[in-house]
Short mmCIF file of C-alpha atoms and ligand atoms in Angstrom, two decimals:
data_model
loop_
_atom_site.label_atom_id
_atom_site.label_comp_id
_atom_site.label_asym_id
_atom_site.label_seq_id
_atom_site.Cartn_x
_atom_site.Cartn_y
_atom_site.Cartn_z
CA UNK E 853 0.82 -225.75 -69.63
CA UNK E 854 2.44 -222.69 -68.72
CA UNK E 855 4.84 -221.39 -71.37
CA UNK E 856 8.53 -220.02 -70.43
CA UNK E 857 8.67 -216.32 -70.98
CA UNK E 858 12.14 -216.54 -73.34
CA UNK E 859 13.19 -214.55 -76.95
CA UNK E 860 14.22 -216.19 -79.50
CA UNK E 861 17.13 -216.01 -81.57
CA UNK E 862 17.14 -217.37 -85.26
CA UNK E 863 20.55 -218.05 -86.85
CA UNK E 864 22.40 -217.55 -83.46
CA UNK E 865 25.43 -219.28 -84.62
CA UNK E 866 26.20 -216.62 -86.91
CA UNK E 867 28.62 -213.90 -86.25
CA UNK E 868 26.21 -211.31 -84.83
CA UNK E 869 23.91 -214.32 -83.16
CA UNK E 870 26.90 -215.53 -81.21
CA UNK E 871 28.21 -211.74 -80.09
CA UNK E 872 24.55 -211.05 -79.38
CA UNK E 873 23.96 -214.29 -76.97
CA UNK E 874 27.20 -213.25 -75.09
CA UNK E 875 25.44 -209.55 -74.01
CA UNK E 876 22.08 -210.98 -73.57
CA UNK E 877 23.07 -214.21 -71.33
CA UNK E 878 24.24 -211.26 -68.70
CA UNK E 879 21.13 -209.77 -68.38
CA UNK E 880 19.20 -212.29 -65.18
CA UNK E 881 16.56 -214.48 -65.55
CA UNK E 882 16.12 -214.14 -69.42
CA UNK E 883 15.38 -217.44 -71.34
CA UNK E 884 17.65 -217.30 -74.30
CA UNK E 885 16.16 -219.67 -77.05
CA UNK E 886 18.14 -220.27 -80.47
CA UNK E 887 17.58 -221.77 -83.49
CA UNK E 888 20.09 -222.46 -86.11
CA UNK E 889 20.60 -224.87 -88.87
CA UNK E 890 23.57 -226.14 -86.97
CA UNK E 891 24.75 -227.16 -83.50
CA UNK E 892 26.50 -224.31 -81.38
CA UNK E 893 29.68 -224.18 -80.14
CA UNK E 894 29.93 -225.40 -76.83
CA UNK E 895 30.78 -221.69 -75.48
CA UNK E 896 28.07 -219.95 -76.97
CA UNK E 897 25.65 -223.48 -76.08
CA UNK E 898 26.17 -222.95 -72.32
CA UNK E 899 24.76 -219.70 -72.18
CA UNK E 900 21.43 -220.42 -73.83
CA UNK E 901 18.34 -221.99 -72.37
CA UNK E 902 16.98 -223.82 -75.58
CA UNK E 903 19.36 -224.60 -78.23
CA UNK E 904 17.16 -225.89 -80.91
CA UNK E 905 18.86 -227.19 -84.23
CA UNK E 906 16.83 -226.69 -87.35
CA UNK E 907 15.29 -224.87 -90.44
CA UNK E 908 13.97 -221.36 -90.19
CA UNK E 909 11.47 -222.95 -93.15
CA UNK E 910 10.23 -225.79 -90.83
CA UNK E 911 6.45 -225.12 -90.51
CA UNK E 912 6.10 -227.56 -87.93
CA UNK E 913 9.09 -226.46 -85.95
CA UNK E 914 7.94 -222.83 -85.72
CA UNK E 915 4.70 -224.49 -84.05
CA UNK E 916 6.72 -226.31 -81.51
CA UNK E 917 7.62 -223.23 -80.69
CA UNK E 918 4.98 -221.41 -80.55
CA UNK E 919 2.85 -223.67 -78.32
CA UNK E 920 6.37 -223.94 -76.03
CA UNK E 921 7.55 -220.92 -75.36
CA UNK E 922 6.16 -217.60 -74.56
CA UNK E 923 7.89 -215.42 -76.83
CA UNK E 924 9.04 -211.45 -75.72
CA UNK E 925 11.36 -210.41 -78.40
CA UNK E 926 12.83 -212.21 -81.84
CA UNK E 927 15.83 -211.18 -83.43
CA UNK E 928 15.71 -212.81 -86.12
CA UNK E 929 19.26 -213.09 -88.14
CA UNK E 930 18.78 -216.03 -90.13
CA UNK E 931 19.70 -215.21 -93.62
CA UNK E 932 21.80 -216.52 -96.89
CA UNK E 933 24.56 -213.45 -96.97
CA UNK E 934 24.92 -211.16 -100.45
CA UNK E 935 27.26 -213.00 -102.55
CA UNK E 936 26.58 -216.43 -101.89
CA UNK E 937 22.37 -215.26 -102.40
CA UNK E 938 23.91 -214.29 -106.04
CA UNK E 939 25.25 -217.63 -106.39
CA UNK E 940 21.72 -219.26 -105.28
CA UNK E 941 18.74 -216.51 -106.02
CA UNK E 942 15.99 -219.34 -104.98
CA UNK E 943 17.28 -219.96 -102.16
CA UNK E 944 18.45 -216.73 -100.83
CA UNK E 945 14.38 -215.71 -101.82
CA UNK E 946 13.34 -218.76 -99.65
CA UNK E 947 15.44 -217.91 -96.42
CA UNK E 948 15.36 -214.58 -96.44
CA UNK E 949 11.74 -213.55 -97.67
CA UNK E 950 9.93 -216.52 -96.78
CA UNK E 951 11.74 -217.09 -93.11
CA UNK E 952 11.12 -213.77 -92.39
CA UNK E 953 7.25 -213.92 -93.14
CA UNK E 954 7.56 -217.47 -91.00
CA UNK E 955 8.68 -215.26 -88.01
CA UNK E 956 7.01 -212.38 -88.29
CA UNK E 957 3.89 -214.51 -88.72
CA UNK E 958 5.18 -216.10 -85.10
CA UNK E 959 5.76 -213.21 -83.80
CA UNK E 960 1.76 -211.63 -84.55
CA UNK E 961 0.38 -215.09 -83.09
CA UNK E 962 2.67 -214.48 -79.79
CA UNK E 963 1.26 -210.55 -80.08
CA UNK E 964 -2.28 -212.12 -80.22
CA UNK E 965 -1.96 -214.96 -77.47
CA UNK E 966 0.00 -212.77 -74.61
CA UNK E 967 -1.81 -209.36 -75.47
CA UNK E 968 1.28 -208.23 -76.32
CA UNK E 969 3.59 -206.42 -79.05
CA UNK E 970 6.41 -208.81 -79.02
CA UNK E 971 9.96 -207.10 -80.54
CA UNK E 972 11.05 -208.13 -83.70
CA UNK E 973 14.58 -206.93 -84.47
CA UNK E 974 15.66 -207.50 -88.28
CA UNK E 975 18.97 -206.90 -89.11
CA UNK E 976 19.13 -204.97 -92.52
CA UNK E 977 22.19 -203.84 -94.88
CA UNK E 978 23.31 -201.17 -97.04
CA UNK E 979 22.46 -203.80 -99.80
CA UNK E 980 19.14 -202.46 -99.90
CA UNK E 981 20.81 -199.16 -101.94
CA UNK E 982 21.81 -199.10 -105.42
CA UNK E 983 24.17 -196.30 -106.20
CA UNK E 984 25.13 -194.77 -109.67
CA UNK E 985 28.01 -193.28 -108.02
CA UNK E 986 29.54 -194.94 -105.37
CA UNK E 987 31.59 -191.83 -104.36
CA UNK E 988 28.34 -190.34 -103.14
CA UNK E 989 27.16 -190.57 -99.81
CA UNK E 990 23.66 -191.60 -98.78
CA UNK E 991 22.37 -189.15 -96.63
CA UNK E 992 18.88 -190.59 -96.39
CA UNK E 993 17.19 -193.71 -94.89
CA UNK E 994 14.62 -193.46 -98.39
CA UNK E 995 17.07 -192.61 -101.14
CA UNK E 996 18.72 -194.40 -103.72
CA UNK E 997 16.48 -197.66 -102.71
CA UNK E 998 17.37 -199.52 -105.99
CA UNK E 999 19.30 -202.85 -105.30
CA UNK E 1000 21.17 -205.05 -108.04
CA UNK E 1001 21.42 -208.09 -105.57
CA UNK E 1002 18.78 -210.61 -104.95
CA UNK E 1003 19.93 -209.92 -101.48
CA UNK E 1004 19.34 -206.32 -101.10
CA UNK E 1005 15.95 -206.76 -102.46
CA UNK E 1006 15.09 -209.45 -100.38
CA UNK E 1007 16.30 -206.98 -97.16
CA UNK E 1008 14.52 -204.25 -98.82
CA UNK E 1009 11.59 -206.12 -99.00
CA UNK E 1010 11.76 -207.73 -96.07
CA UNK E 1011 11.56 -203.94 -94.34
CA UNK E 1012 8.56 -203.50 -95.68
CA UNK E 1013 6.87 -206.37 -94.36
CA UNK E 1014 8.05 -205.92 -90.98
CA UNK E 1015 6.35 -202.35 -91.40
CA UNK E 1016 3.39 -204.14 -92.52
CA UNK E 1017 3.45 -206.25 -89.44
CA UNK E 1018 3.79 -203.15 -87.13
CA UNK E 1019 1.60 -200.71 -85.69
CA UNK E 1020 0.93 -198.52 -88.24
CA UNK E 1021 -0.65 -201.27 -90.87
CA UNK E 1022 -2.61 -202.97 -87.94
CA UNK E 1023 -4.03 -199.76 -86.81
CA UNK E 1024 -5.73 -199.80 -90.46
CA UNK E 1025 -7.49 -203.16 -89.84
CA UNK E 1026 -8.26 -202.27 -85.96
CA UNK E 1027 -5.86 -204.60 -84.51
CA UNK E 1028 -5.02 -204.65 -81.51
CA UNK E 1029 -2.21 -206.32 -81.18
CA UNK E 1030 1.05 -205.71 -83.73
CA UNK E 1031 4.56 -206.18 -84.02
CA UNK E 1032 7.18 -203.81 -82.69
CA UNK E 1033 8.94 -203.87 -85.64
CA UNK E 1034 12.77 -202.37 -85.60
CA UNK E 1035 16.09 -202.77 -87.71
CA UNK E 1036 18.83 -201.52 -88.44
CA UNK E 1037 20.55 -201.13 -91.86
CA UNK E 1038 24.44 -202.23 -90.84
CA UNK E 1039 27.01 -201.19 -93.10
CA UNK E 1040 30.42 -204.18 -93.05
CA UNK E 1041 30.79 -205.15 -89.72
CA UNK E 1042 34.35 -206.43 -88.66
CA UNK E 1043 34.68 -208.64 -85.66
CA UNK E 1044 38.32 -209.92 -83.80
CA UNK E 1045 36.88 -213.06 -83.11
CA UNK E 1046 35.07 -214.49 -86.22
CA UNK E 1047 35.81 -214.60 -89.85
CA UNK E 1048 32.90 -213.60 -92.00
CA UNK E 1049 31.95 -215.89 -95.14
CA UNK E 1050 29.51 -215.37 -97.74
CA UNK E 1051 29.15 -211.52 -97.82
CA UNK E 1052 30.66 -209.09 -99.85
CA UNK E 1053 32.19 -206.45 -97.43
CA UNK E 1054 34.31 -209.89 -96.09
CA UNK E 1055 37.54 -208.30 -97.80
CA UNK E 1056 38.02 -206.08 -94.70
CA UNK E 1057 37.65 -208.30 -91.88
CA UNK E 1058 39.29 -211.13 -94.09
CA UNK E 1059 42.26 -208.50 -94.51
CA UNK E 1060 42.62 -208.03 -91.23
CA UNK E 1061 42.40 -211.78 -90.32
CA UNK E 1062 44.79 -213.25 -92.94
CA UNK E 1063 47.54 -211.09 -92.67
CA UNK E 1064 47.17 -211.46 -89.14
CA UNK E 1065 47.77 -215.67 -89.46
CA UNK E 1066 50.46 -215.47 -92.84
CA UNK E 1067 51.16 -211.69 -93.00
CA UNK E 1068 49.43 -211.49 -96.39
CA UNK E 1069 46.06 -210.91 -97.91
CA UNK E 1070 44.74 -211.49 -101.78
CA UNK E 1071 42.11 -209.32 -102.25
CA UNK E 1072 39.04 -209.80 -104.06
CA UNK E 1073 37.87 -206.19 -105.05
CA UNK E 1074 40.41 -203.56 -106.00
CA UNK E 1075 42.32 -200.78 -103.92
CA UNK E 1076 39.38 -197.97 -104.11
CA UNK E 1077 37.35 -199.67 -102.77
CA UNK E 1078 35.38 -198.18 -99.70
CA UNK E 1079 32.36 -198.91 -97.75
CA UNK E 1080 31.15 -198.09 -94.56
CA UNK E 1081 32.33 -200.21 -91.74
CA UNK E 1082 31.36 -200.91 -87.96
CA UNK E 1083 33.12 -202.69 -85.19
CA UNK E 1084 31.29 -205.75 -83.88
CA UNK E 1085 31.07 -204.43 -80.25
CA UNK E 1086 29.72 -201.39 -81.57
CA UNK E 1087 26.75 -203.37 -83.57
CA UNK E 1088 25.87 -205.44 -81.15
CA UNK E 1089 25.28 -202.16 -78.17
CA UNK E 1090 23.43 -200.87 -81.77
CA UNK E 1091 21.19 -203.74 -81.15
CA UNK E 1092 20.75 -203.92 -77.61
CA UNK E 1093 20.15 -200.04 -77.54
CA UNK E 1094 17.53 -200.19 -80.34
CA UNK E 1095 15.87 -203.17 -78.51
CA UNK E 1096 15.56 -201.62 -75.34
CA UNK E 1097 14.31 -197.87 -75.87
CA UNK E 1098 11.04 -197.71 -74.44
CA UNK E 1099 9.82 -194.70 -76.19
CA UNK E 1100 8.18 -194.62 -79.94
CA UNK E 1101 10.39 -194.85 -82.74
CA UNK E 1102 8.79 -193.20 -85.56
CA UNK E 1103 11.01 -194.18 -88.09
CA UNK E 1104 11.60 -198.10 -86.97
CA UNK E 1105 14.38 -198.57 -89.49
CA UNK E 1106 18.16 -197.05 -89.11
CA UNK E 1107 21.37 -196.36 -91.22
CA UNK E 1108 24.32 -197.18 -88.15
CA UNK E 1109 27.65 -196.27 -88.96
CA UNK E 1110 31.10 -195.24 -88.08
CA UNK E 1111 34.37 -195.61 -90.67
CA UNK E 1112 34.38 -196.41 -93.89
CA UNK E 1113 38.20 -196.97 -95.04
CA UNK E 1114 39.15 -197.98 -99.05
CA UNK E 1115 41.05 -201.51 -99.21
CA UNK E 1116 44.17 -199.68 -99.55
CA UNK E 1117 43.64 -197.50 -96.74
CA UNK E 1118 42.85 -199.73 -94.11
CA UNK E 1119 45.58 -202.00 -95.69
CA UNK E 1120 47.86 -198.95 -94.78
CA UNK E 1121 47.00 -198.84 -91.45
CA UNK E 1122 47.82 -202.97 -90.81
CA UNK E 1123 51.28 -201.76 -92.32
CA UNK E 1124 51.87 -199.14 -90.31
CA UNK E 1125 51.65 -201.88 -87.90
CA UNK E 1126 53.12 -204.92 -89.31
CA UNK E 1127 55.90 -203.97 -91.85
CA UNK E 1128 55.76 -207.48 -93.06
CA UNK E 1129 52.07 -207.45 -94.29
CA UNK E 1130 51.45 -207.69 -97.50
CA UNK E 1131 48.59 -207.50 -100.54
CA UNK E 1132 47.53 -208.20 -104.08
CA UNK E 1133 44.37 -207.51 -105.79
CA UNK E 1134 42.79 -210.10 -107.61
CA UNK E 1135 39.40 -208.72 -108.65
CA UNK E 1136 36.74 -211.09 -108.62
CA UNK E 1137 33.99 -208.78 -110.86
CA UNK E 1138 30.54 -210.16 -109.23
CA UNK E 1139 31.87 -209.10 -106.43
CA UNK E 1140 33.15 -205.62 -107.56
CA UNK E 1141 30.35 -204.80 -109.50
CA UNK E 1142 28.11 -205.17 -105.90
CA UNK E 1143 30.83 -203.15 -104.02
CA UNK E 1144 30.55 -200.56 -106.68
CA UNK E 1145 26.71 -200.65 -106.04
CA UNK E 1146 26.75 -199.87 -102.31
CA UNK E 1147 27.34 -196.25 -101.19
CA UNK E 1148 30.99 -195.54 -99.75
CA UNK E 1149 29.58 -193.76 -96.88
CA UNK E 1150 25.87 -193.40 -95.32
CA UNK E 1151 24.61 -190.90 -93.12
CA UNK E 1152 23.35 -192.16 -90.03
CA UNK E 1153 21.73 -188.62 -88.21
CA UNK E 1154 17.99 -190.22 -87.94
CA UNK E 1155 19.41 -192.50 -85.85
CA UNK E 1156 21.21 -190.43 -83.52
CA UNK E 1157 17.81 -188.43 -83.18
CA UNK E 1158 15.57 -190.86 -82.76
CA UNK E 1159 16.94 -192.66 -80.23
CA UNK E 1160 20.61 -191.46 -79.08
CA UNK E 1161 22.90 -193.87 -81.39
CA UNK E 1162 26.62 -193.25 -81.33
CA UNK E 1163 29.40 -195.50 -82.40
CA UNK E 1164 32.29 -195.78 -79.90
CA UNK E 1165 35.34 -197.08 -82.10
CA UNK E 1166 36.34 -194.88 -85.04
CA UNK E 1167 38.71 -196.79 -87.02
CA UNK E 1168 41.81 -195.95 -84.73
CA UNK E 1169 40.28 -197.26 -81.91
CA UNK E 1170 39.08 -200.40 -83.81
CA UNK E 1171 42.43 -201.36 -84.78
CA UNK E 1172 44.35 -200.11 -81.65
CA UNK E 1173 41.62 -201.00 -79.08
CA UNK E 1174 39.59 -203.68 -80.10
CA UNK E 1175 41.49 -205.79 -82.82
CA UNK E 1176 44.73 -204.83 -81.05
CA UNK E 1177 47.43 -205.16 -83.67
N1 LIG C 1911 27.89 -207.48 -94.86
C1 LIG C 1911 26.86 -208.06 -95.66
C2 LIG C 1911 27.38 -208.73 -96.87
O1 LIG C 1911 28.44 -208.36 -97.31
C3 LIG C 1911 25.93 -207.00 -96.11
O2 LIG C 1911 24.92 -206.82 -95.22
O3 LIG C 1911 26.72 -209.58 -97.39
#
């Protein structure tokens, strides 16, 4: 049986999954295969070769697939989000540790059967810091790596195993074939289209969303509070420029950034705009206290070194341009 040359994409219905279908269904003659826990919508469905509908845990799924399809890249984004992994630790542990091993380990037998290093793009977070200060920037990839969520130690760790998986590990047991291991750390990442749920930068794009529908937004952390912020267009080119650069990448995992606003300042700039928007805090102190544990700003230079990142929408062109208020 000859398999289909395709990449896969776990958790595709997703916010990034579905942006990220939408660029790659332009490119010709590329098999787009998803998996998800749950159907797509039929405008993201029509652009994908294989929609398959089930568990990133399912051992005997994942061999379906593996004696299927010949598999190129992975970007796997499967994963239980930061506040509602605090809510369910096991879980969170189980999706987004043990899925990850489930696909890497896919990934090294695709490496082994095609003589190939397939592409494995993880997306990471600024979860995987732990600040004292969260008035400090992070100005390095390797500092401040102490989480307090079960979900920035399970990104944290999941890093690592990707390195594991790549080149540099294999080349200690004589492997030939490894994983081309490569993420990126996003900061919040607000989006026109979609409504995030689950994480705990959400009180941005939820801002922005609500007081766009009733002209008036409760918010769960208080007014200082800032953390760095992309545009969805501008993480999904991230992506697709990481992906395709064809040259080594010594350092395999990124910062990628552009604004990073306080509630009350990007509130300020929906006024500006709407004179009838409104806010009130209500601080809901899980979610605070992991705010507070995430720098307010990152410094994303390795990236622009290693392989030519630049944001295009600052936070005036986000909300004049691209969310258009
Ligand atoms: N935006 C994510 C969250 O808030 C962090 O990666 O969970």
């Amino acid at each position: 049986m000859i398999r289909k040359s395709s990449i896969l994409i776990t958790g595709a219905g997703g916010e990034v999954g579905s942006q990220l279908i939408q660029l790659l269904s332009n490119q010709e003659n590329l098999n787009i295969v998803t998996l998800d826990l749950h159907p797509l919508e039929s405008t993201i469905s029509s652009m994908v070769s294989n929609q398959i509908t089930g568990n990133v845990l399912d051992q005997n799924l994942l061999e379906q697939i593996n004696f299927e399809f010949e598999i190129k890249e992975i970007y796997h984004l499967a994963a239980v989000l930061s506040t509602r992994a605090e809510l369910s630790p096991n879980i969170a542990h189980d999706i987004n540790i043990n899925g990850t091993m489930n696909f890497l380990e896919l990934a090294l037998k695709q490496s082994k059967s095609q003589d190939y290093n397939v592409k494995f793009f993880f997306p990471s977070s600024i979860a995987v810091y732990g600040v004292e200060n969260q008035k400090n920037k992070v100005y390095q990839e390797n500092e401040s790596q102490n989480p307090i969520t079960i979900y920035g130690a399970n990104k944290l760790y999941a890093e690592k195993l990707g390195l594991y998986y790549s080149q540099h590990y294999n080349q200690l047991s004589n492997n030939q074939n490894f994983i081309d291991f490569r993420s990126l750390r996003f900061p919040g990442l607000i989006s026109a289209s979609t409504i995030p749920s689950g994480g705990t930068s959400d009180f941005i794009p939820e801002m922005w969303h609500e007081i766009k529908k009733q002209n008036y937004y409760e918010c769960f952390v208080n007014e200082e509070s800032r953390l760095p912020f992309l545009a969805m267009p501008d993480a999904i080119s991230a992506i697709e420029k990481l992906m395709q650069y064809e040259k080594e990448l010594p350092s395999r995992i990124y910062n990628v950034t552009s604004f990073n606003p306080s509630a009350k300042e990007f509130f300020n700039f929906i006024k500006n705009k709407n004179k009838n928007a409104k806010i009130s805090y209500n601080v809901n102190p899980i979610r605070q206290k992991i705010v507070d544990s995430w720098p307010s700003d990152i410094n994303d230079n390795l990236a622009k070194k290693e392989w030519g990142w630049a944001p295009h929408y600052d936070l005036e062109k986000t909300m004049n341009e691209y969310l258009q208020y």
